């Protein structure tokens, strides 16, 4: 492995590996559900496969949401049973809304991803690369944590619910059936008997994986892009601090050294601001859906804590609750950290101007 010094690099020989490190988790989450953007190097076959995945995912999610909504509205069940169905239905609905947002903003996401790739290609200083890798590591860690928490909670909930049997009566006969993560309106489809019960459970299990991947992918994408933007602002601040130290060079070589460096800094800063504008376009509606949806689901989970008797299910509810708190925290945190970095960059500009003009 080549050791990098603190001096300048002719080219970033590691740009491919660095770029892959920064976006790898997001691609793993979004590509299987067709939400990863089609880049310039994407083949026609991959684009066609992505379209097929989009149709399949929309179909599976809607086939889970619609019967559950009808169950809540029209099924002859107790209020408690209907309330039990509101939480899962809300999670699936959030996933569908976020999925639509990701697909509608696919071109903007592609622009952000290509912007990130280009930023890694133009790194010419080992210190800049270290700053960028530090922020990429944080973004990757956030994406992994969100995936582990949310996927584990939803997977356990679907599994335990799907293997829990309940008894029901038809006339004088008694039968048993497996519960479904999202209840189905009986007049639309009778899922009490095999093999319909098993088929619907398998479809809901798959759609649960899809909506959870959408939620986690959106959270991870926001974290990675935001931390990359923070890394670029850190590079700008580092260059501004270096510019203050060029006064001795100016005395020997004139003002061209400082002018050239300042031109690079301003250009790099404008590129970063452009990226932040695209990040805002991509994430504004997703943030709204996540904040409203997670807040509602957290309220429902508190109700479930009070009414649930099974200790195993209570543990699962706790995991899901923690993952939703984590999601809300991440979306709030990335907004705060970007704002803080912008202020720090502004102060670095003011400090540079004050130092040079003294």
Short mmCIF file of C-alpha atoms in Angstrom, two decimals:
data_model
loop_
_atom_site.label_atom_id
_atom_site.label_comp_id
_atom_site.label_asym_id
_atom_site.label_seq_id
_atom_site.Cartn_x
_atom_site.Cartn_y
_atom_site.Cartn_z
CA UNK A 1 0.00 0.00 0.00
CA UNK A 2 1.36 3.40 -0.96
CA UNK A 3 1.95 5.78 1.92
CA UNK A 4 0.62 9.29 1.46
CA UNK A 5 2.63 12.18 2.72
CA UNK A 6 1.17 15.52 3.73
CA UNK A 7 2.38 17.08 0.51
CA UNK A 8 0.63 17.49 -2.81
CA UNK A 9 -0.34 14.54 -4.99
CA UNK A 10 -0.05 14.63 -8.77
CA UNK A 11 -3.35 12.69 -8.99
CA UNK A 12 -5.49 10.81 -6.53
CA UNK A 13 -4.57 7.27 -7.51
CA UNK A 14 -7.09 5.98 -4.98
CA UNK A 15 -10.13 7.93 -6.25
CA UNK A 16 -11.98 4.81 -7.44
CA UNK A 17 -11.55 3.04 -4.13
CA UNK A 18 -12.33 6.18 -2.12
CA UNK A 19 -15.50 6.88 -4.11
CA UNK A 20 -16.62 3.26 -3.74
CA UNK A 21 -15.98 3.41 0.01
CA UNK A 22 -18.16 6.50 0.39
CA UNK A 23 -21.24 5.35 -1.56
CA UNK A 24 -21.03 1.55 -1.33
CA UNK A 25 -23.57 1.06 1.49
CA UNK A 26 -26.13 3.28 -0.23
CA UNK A 27 -25.81 1.37 -3.48
CA UNK A 28 -26.22 -1.94 -1.65
CA UNK A 29 -29.47 -0.67 -0.10
CA UNK A 30 -31.02 1.12 -3.08
CA UNK A 31 -29.92 -0.93 -6.10
CA UNK A 32 -31.88 -4.13 -5.24
CA UNK A 33 -35.12 -2.09 -5.12
CA UNK A 34 -34.41 -0.10 -8.30
CA UNK A 35 -33.93 3.22 -6.48
CA UNK A 36 -30.23 3.67 -7.30
CA UNK A 37 -29.98 6.33 -10.05
CA UNK A 38 -29.05 5.46 -13.61
CA UNK A 39 -25.61 6.98 -14.18
CA UNK A 40 -23.99 7.70 -17.53
CA UNK A 41 -22.18 4.35 -17.50
CA UNK A 42 -25.37 2.36 -16.79
CA UNK A 43 -26.22 -0.10 -19.58
CA UNK A 44 -29.62 -0.43 -21.25
CA UNK A 45 -30.13 -3.81 -19.63
CA UNK A 46 -29.53 -2.34 -16.18
CA UNK A 47 -31.96 0.51 -16.90
CA UNK A 48 -34.63 -1.95 -18.05
CA UNK A 49 -34.06 -4.10 -14.96
CA UNK A 50 -34.39 -1.00 -12.80
CA UNK A 51 -37.78 -0.18 -14.39
CA UNK A 52 -39.01 -3.72 -13.81
CA UNK A 53 -37.91 -3.51 -10.17
CA UNK A 54 -39.76 -0.19 -9.79
CA UNK A 55 -43.02 -1.71 -11.03
CA UNK A 56 -42.57 -4.82 -8.89
CA UNK A 57 -41.78 -2.84 -5.74
CA UNK A 58 -44.71 -0.43 -6.20
CA UNK A 59 -47.03 -3.39 -6.78
CA UNK A 60 -45.89 -5.29 -3.69
CA UNK A 61 -46.15 -2.23 -1.44
CA UNK A 62 -49.62 -1.25 -2.70
CA UNK A 63 -50.86 -4.84 -2.39
CA UNK A 64 -49.85 -4.65 1.27
CA UNK A 65 -51.18 -1.15 2.05
CA UNK A 66 -54.59 -1.25 0.33
CA UNK A 67 -56.01 -4.40 2.02
CA UNK A 68 -54.71 -3.14 5.37
CA UNK A 69 -56.43 0.25 4.96
CA UNK A 70 -59.69 -1.53 4.09
CA UNK A 71 -59.23 -3.73 7.17
CA UNK A 72 -58.84 -0.67 9.41
CA UNK A 73 -61.90 1.04 7.91
CA UNK A 74 -64.37 -1.79 7.36
CA UNK A 75 -63.35 -5.01 9.14
CA UNK A 76 -65.73 -6.12 11.90
CA UNK A 77 -63.05 -6.13 14.57
CA UNK A 78 -62.43 -4.38 17.88
CA UNK A 79 -60.88 -0.92 18.07
CA UNK A 80 -57.77 -2.49 19.63
CA UNK A 81 -57.29 -4.81 16.64
CA UNK A 82 -57.68 -1.91 14.22
CA UNK A 83 -55.23 0.22 16.17
CA UNK A 84 -52.75 -2.66 16.00
CA UNK A 85 -52.89 -2.43 12.21
CA UNK A 86 -52.31 1.34 12.04
CA UNK A 87 -48.60 1.17 12.95
CA UNK A 88 -47.53 -1.37 10.29
CA UNK A 89 -49.72 0.31 7.67
CA UNK A 90 -48.09 3.66 8.47
CA UNK A 91 -44.61 2.16 8.06
CA UNK A 92 -45.49 0.71 4.66
CA UNK A 93 -47.13 3.99 3.59
CA UNK A 94 -44.03 5.98 4.60
CA UNK A 95 -41.91 3.59 2.56
CA UNK A 96 -44.11 4.07 -0.52
CA UNK A 97 -44.01 7.87 -0.22
CA UNK A 98 -40.24 7.89 0.23
CA UNK A 99 -39.87 5.47 -2.68
CA UNK A 100 -41.84 7.86 -4.91
CA UNK A 101 -39.67 10.77 -3.72
CA UNK A 102 -36.46 8.88 -4.49
CA UNK A 103 -37.65 7.94 -7.99
CA UNK A 104 -38.90 11.46 -8.77
CA UNK A 105 -35.53 12.90 -7.71
CA UNK A 106 -33.50 10.21 -9.46
CA UNK A 107 -31.79 12.69 -11.81
CA UNK A 108 -30.83 14.96 -8.90
CA UNK A 109 -29.47 11.98 -6.94
CA UNK A 110 -27.46 10.96 -10.01
CA UNK A 111 -26.03 14.49 -10.20
CA UNK A 112 -25.02 14.33 -6.52
CA UNK A 113 -23.39 10.91 -6.94
CA UNK A 114 -21.44 12.06 -10.00
CA UNK A 115 -20.45 15.22 -8.11
CA UNK A 116 -19.07 13.06 -5.29
CA UNK A 117 -17.14 10.91 -7.76
CA UNK A 118 -15.63 13.98 -9.43
CA UNK A 119 -14.62 15.44 -6.06
CA UNK A 120 -12.64 12.29 -5.31
CA UNK A 121 -11.00 12.45 -8.75
CA UNK A 122 -9.74 16.03 -8.36
CA UNK A 123 -8.17 15.58 -4.91
CA UNK A 124 -4.52 16.63 -5.25
CA UNK A 125 -3.50 16.94 -1.62
CA UNK A 126 -3.09 14.15 0.92
CA UNK A 127 -4.43 16.31 3.73
CA UNK A 128 -7.58 17.03 1.71
CA UNK A 129 -8.03 13.31 1.10
CA UNK A 130 -7.71 12.58 4.82
CA UNK A 131 -10.38 15.18 5.62
CA UNK A 132 -12.73 13.70 3.01
CA UNK A 133 -12.14 10.13 4.18
CA UNK A 134 -12.85 11.12 7.77
CA UNK A 135 -16.27 12.49 6.79
CA UNK A 136 -16.95 9.58 4.42
CA UNK A 137 -16.31 7.18 7.30
CA UNK A 138 -18.90 8.97 9.45
CA UNK A 139 -21.50 8.91 6.67
CA UNK A 140 -20.88 5.21 6.03
CA UNK A 141 -21.14 4.42 9.75
CA UNK A 142 -24.48 6.23 10.01
CA UNK A 143 -25.85 4.31 7.02
CA UNK A 144 -24.75 0.97 8.50
CA UNK A 145 -26.22 1.76 11.92
CA UNK A 146 -29.56 2.78 10.39
CA UNK A 147 -29.63 -0.42 8.32
CA UNK A 148 -28.83 -2.69 11.28
CA UNK A 149 -31.37 -1.09 13.65
CA UNK A 150 -34.30 -0.76 11.24
CA UNK A 151 -33.85 -4.02 9.32
CA UNK A 152 -33.36 -6.08 12.48
CA UNK A 153 -36.46 -4.59 14.13
CA UNK A 154 -38.77 -5.02 11.14
CA UNK A 155 -37.36 -8.47 10.30
CA UNK A 156 -37.95 -9.72 13.85
CA UNK A 157 -41.44 -8.21 13.93
CA UNK A 158 -42.44 -9.82 10.63
CA UNK A 159 -40.91 -13.17 11.62
CA UNK A 160 -42.45 -13.43 15.09
CA UNK A 161 -45.82 -12.17 13.87
CA UNK A 162 -45.80 -14.55 10.92
CA UNK A 163 -45.12 -17.62 13.07
CA UNK A 164 -47.75 -16.82 15.69
CA UNK A 165 -50.92 -18.92 15.33
CA UNK A 166 -54.43 -17.85 16.31
CA UNK A 167 -57.62 -19.89 16.39
CA UNK A 168 -60.87 -18.90 14.67
CA UNK A 169 -64.26 -20.51 14.15
CA UNK A 170 -66.33 -21.04 11.03
CA UNK A 171 -69.71 -22.37 12.09
CA UNK A 172 -69.07 -25.27 14.46
CA UNK A 173 -65.57 -25.93 13.14
CA UNK A 174 -62.33 -24.59 14.63
CA UNK A 175 -59.32 -23.61 12.53
CA UNK A 176 -55.94 -21.97 13.09
CA UNK A 177 -54.06 -19.47 10.95
CA UNK A 178 -50.79 -17.58 11.01
CA UNK A 179 -50.97 -13.87 11.74
CA UNK A 180 -49.89 -11.40 9.06
CA UNK A 181 -47.70 -8.32 9.69
CA UNK A 182 -50.39 -6.23 7.97
CA UNK A 183 -53.94 -7.58 8.39
CA UNK A 184 -56.02 -8.06 5.24
CA UNK A 185 -59.69 -7.15 4.73
CA UNK A 186 -61.50 -10.50 4.67
CA UNK A 187 -64.13 -9.52 2.08
CA UNK A 188 -61.35 -8.55 -0.32
CA UNK A 189 -59.23 -11.66 0.18
CA UNK A 190 -59.76 -14.48 2.66
CA UNK A 191 -56.27 -15.19 4.01
CA UNK A 192 -57.34 -17.50 6.81
CA UNK A 193 -56.70 -20.72 4.91
CA UNK A 194 -53.62 -22.29 3.35
CA UNK A 195 -51.98 -21.70 0.88
CA UNK A 196 -53.32 -18.14 0.56
CA UNK A 197 -52.14 -17.33 4.07
CA UNK A 198 -48.55 -18.40 3.35
CA UNK A 199 -48.46 -16.66 -0.04
CA UNK A 200 -49.69 -13.34 1.37
CA UNK A 201 -47.23 -13.61 4.27
CA UNK A 202 -44.33 -14.15 1.83
CA UNK A 203 -45.42 -11.13 -0.24
CA UNK A 204 -45.73 -8.94 2.87
CA UNK A 205 -42.36 -10.14 4.14
CA UNK A 206 -40.78 -9.12 0.83
CA UNK A 207 -42.58 -5.78 0.70
CA UNK A 208 -41.48 -5.16 4.31
CA UNK A 209 -37.87 -5.60 3.23
CA UNK A 210 -38.47 -3.14 0.37
CA UNK A 211 -40.02 -0.33 2.45
CA UNK A 212 -37.39 -0.74 5.17
CA UNK A 213 -34.60 -0.57 2.56
CA UNK A 214 -36.20 2.60 1.19
CA UNK A 215 -36.29 4.24 4.62
CA UNK A 216 -32.76 3.16 5.52
CA UNK A 217 -31.44 4.04 2.05
CA UNK A 218 -32.91 7.55 2.25
CA UNK A 219 -31.39 8.07 5.71
CA UNK A 220 -28.01 6.72 4.60
CA UNK A 221 -28.04 8.78 1.40
CA UNK A 222 -28.76 11.95 3.36
CA UNK A 223 -25.93 11.18 5.79
CA UNK A 224 -23.36 10.34 3.09
CA UNK A 225 -24.12 13.38 0.92
CA UNK A 226 -24.26 15.74 3.90
CA UNK A 227 -20.99 14.47 5.35
CA UNK A 228 -19.35 14.71 1.93
CA UNK A 229 -20.45 18.34 1.68
CA UNK A 230 -19.03 18.95 5.18
CA UNK A 231 -15.77 17.36 4.04
CA UNK A 232 -15.60 19.73 1.10
CA UNK A 233 -16.20 22.72 3.38
CA UNK A 234 -13.40 21.43 5.63
CA UNK A 235 -11.14 21.38 2.57
CA UNK A 236 -12.11 24.99 1.82
CA UNK A 237 -11.31 26.04 5.39
CA UNK A 238 -7.98 24.22 5.31
CA UNK A 239 -7.06 26.00 2.08
CA UNK A 240 -8.08 29.37 3.56
CA UNK A 241 -5.79 28.75 6.53
CA UNK A 242 -2.98 27.85 4.12
CA UNK A 243 -3.62 31.06 2.20
CA UNK A 244 -2.88 33.10 5.31
CA UNK A 245 0.57 31.48 5.43
CA UNK A 246 1.50 32.53 1.87
CA UNK A 247 2.52 36.08 2.71
CA UNK A 248 6.20 35.16 2.68
CA UNK A 249 5.74 33.56 -0.75
CA UNK A 250 4.07 36.76 -1.96
CA UNK A 251 7.13 38.76 -1.01
CA UNK A 252 9.32 36.49 -3.14
CA UNK A 253 7.00 35.76 -6.08
CA UNK A 254 4.43 38.59 -6.04
CA UNK A 255 0.68 38.28 -5.48
CA UNK A 256 0.11 35.62 -8.15
CA UNK A 257 0.51 32.74 -5.67
CA UNK A 258 -2.24 34.03 -3.37
CA UNK A 259 -4.51 34.94 -6.30
CA UNK A 260 -4.16 31.49 -7.81
CA UNK A 261 -4.89 29.78 -4.49
CA UNK A 262 -7.83 32.08 -3.75
CA UNK A 263 -9.29 31.35 -7.18
CA UNK A 264 -9.15 27.62 -6.48
CA UNK A 265 -10.76 28.11 -3.06
CA UNK A 266 -13.66 30.16 -4.42
CA UNK A 267 -14.26 27.70 -7.26
CA UNK A 268 -14.22 24.76 -4.85
CA UNK A 269 -16.56 26.56 -2.47
CA UNK A 270 -19.04 27.30 -5.26
CA UNK A 271 -18.98 23.63 -6.30
CA UNK A 272 -19.78 22.61 -2.73
CA UNK A 273 -22.65 25.11 -2.47
CA UNK A 274 -24.05 23.72 -5.72
CA UNK A 275 -23.92 20.20 -4.26
CA UNK A 276 -25.70 21.38 -1.11
CA UNK A 277 -28.47 22.89 -3.25
CA UNK A 278 -29.03 19.53 -4.95
CA UNK A 279 -28.97 17.73 -1.58
CA UNK A 280 -31.74 20.05 -0.39
CA UNK A 281 -33.81 19.29 -3.50
CA UNK A 282 -33.42 15.55 -2.97
CA UNK A 283 -34.04 15.43 0.77
CA UNK A 284 -36.67 18.10 1.59
CA UNK A 285 -39.78 15.96 0.95
CA UNK A 286 -38.12 12.82 2.32
CA UNK A 287 -37.26 14.66 5.54
CA UNK A 288 -40.89 15.81 5.85
CA UNK A 289 -42.22 12.27 5.38
CA UNK A 290 -39.70 10.84 7.84
CA UNK A 291 -40.28 13.43 10.56
CA UNK A 292 -44.09 13.27 10.37
CA UNK A 293 -44.23 9.49 9.85
CA UNK A 294 -41.68 8.56 12.52
CA UNK A 295 -43.35 10.89 15.04
CA UNK A 296 -46.72 9.25 14.38
CA UNK A 297 -45.24 5.75 14.55
CA UNK A 298 -43.47 6.54 17.81
CA UNK A 299 -46.83 7.56 19.29
CA UNK A 300 -48.37 4.30 18.08
CA UNK A 301 -45.47 2.30 19.53
CA UNK A 302 -46.02 3.91 22.92
CA UNK A 303 -49.64 2.76 22.72
CA UNK A 304 -48.46 -0.75 21.82
CA UNK A 305 -46.07 -0.74 24.80
CA UNK A 306 -49.09 -0.23 27.07
CA UNK A 307 -51.30 -2.88 25.47
CA UNK A 308 -48.85 -5.63 24.45
CA UNK A 309 -48.42 -8.60 26.81
CA UNK A 310 -45.73 -10.58 24.98
CA UNK A 311 -42.21 -9.78 26.20
CA UNK A 312 -40.68 -10.85 22.87
CA UNK A 313 -42.86 -8.42 20.94
CA UNK A 314 -42.13 -5.65 23.44
CA UNK A 315 -38.40 -6.08 22.78
CA UNK A 316 -39.04 -5.80 19.03
CA UNK A 317 -41.12 -2.65 19.55
CA UNK A 318 -38.24 -1.20 21.57
CA UNK A 319 -35.77 -1.89 18.72
CA UNK A 320 -38.10 -0.29 16.16
CA UNK A 321 -38.65 2.69 18.47
CA UNK A 322 -34.90 3.24 18.87
CA UNK A 323 -34.38 3.01 15.10
CA UNK A 324 -37.05 5.67 14.49
CA UNK A 325 -35.52 7.96 17.10
CA UNK A 326 -32.17 7.41 15.37
CA UNK A 327 -33.68 8.31 11.97
CA UNK A 328 -35.18 11.55 13.27
CA UNK A 329 -31.91 12.40 15.00
CA UNK A 330 -29.91 11.84 11.79
CA UNK A 331 -32.14 14.06 9.65
CA UNK A 332 -32.02 16.83 12.27
CA UNK A 333 -28.29 16.36 12.88
CA UNK A 334 -27.23 16.62 9.24
CA UNK A 335 -29.09 19.91 8.88
CA UNK A 336 -27.40 21.30 11.97
CA UNK A 337 -23.90 20.11 11.04
CA UNK A 338 -24.13 21.56 7.52
CA UNK A 339 -25.30 24.89 8.94
CA UNK A 340 -22.46 24.85 11.45
CA UNK A 341 -19.89 24.10 8.74
CA UNK A 342 -21.23 26.95 6.58
CA UNK A 343 -20.81 29.37 9.51
CA UNK A 344 -17.28 28.10 10.17
CA UNK A 345 -16.38 28.59 6.51
CA UNK A 346 -17.72 32.15 6.61
CA UNK A 347 -15.62 32.90 9.69
CA UNK A 348 -12.57 31.39 7.95
CA UNK A 349 -13.10 33.81 5.04
CA UNK A 350 -13.37 36.74 7.44
CA UNK A 351 -10.25 35.64 9.30
CA UNK A 352 -8.34 35.32 6.02
CA UNK A 353 -9.39 38.82 4.90
CA UNK A 354 -8.52 40.32 8.29
CA UNK A 355 -5.09 38.65 8.38
CA UNK A 356 -4.10 39.54 4.82
CA UNK A 357 -5.21 43.18 5.05
CA UNK A 358 -3.39 43.81 8.33
#
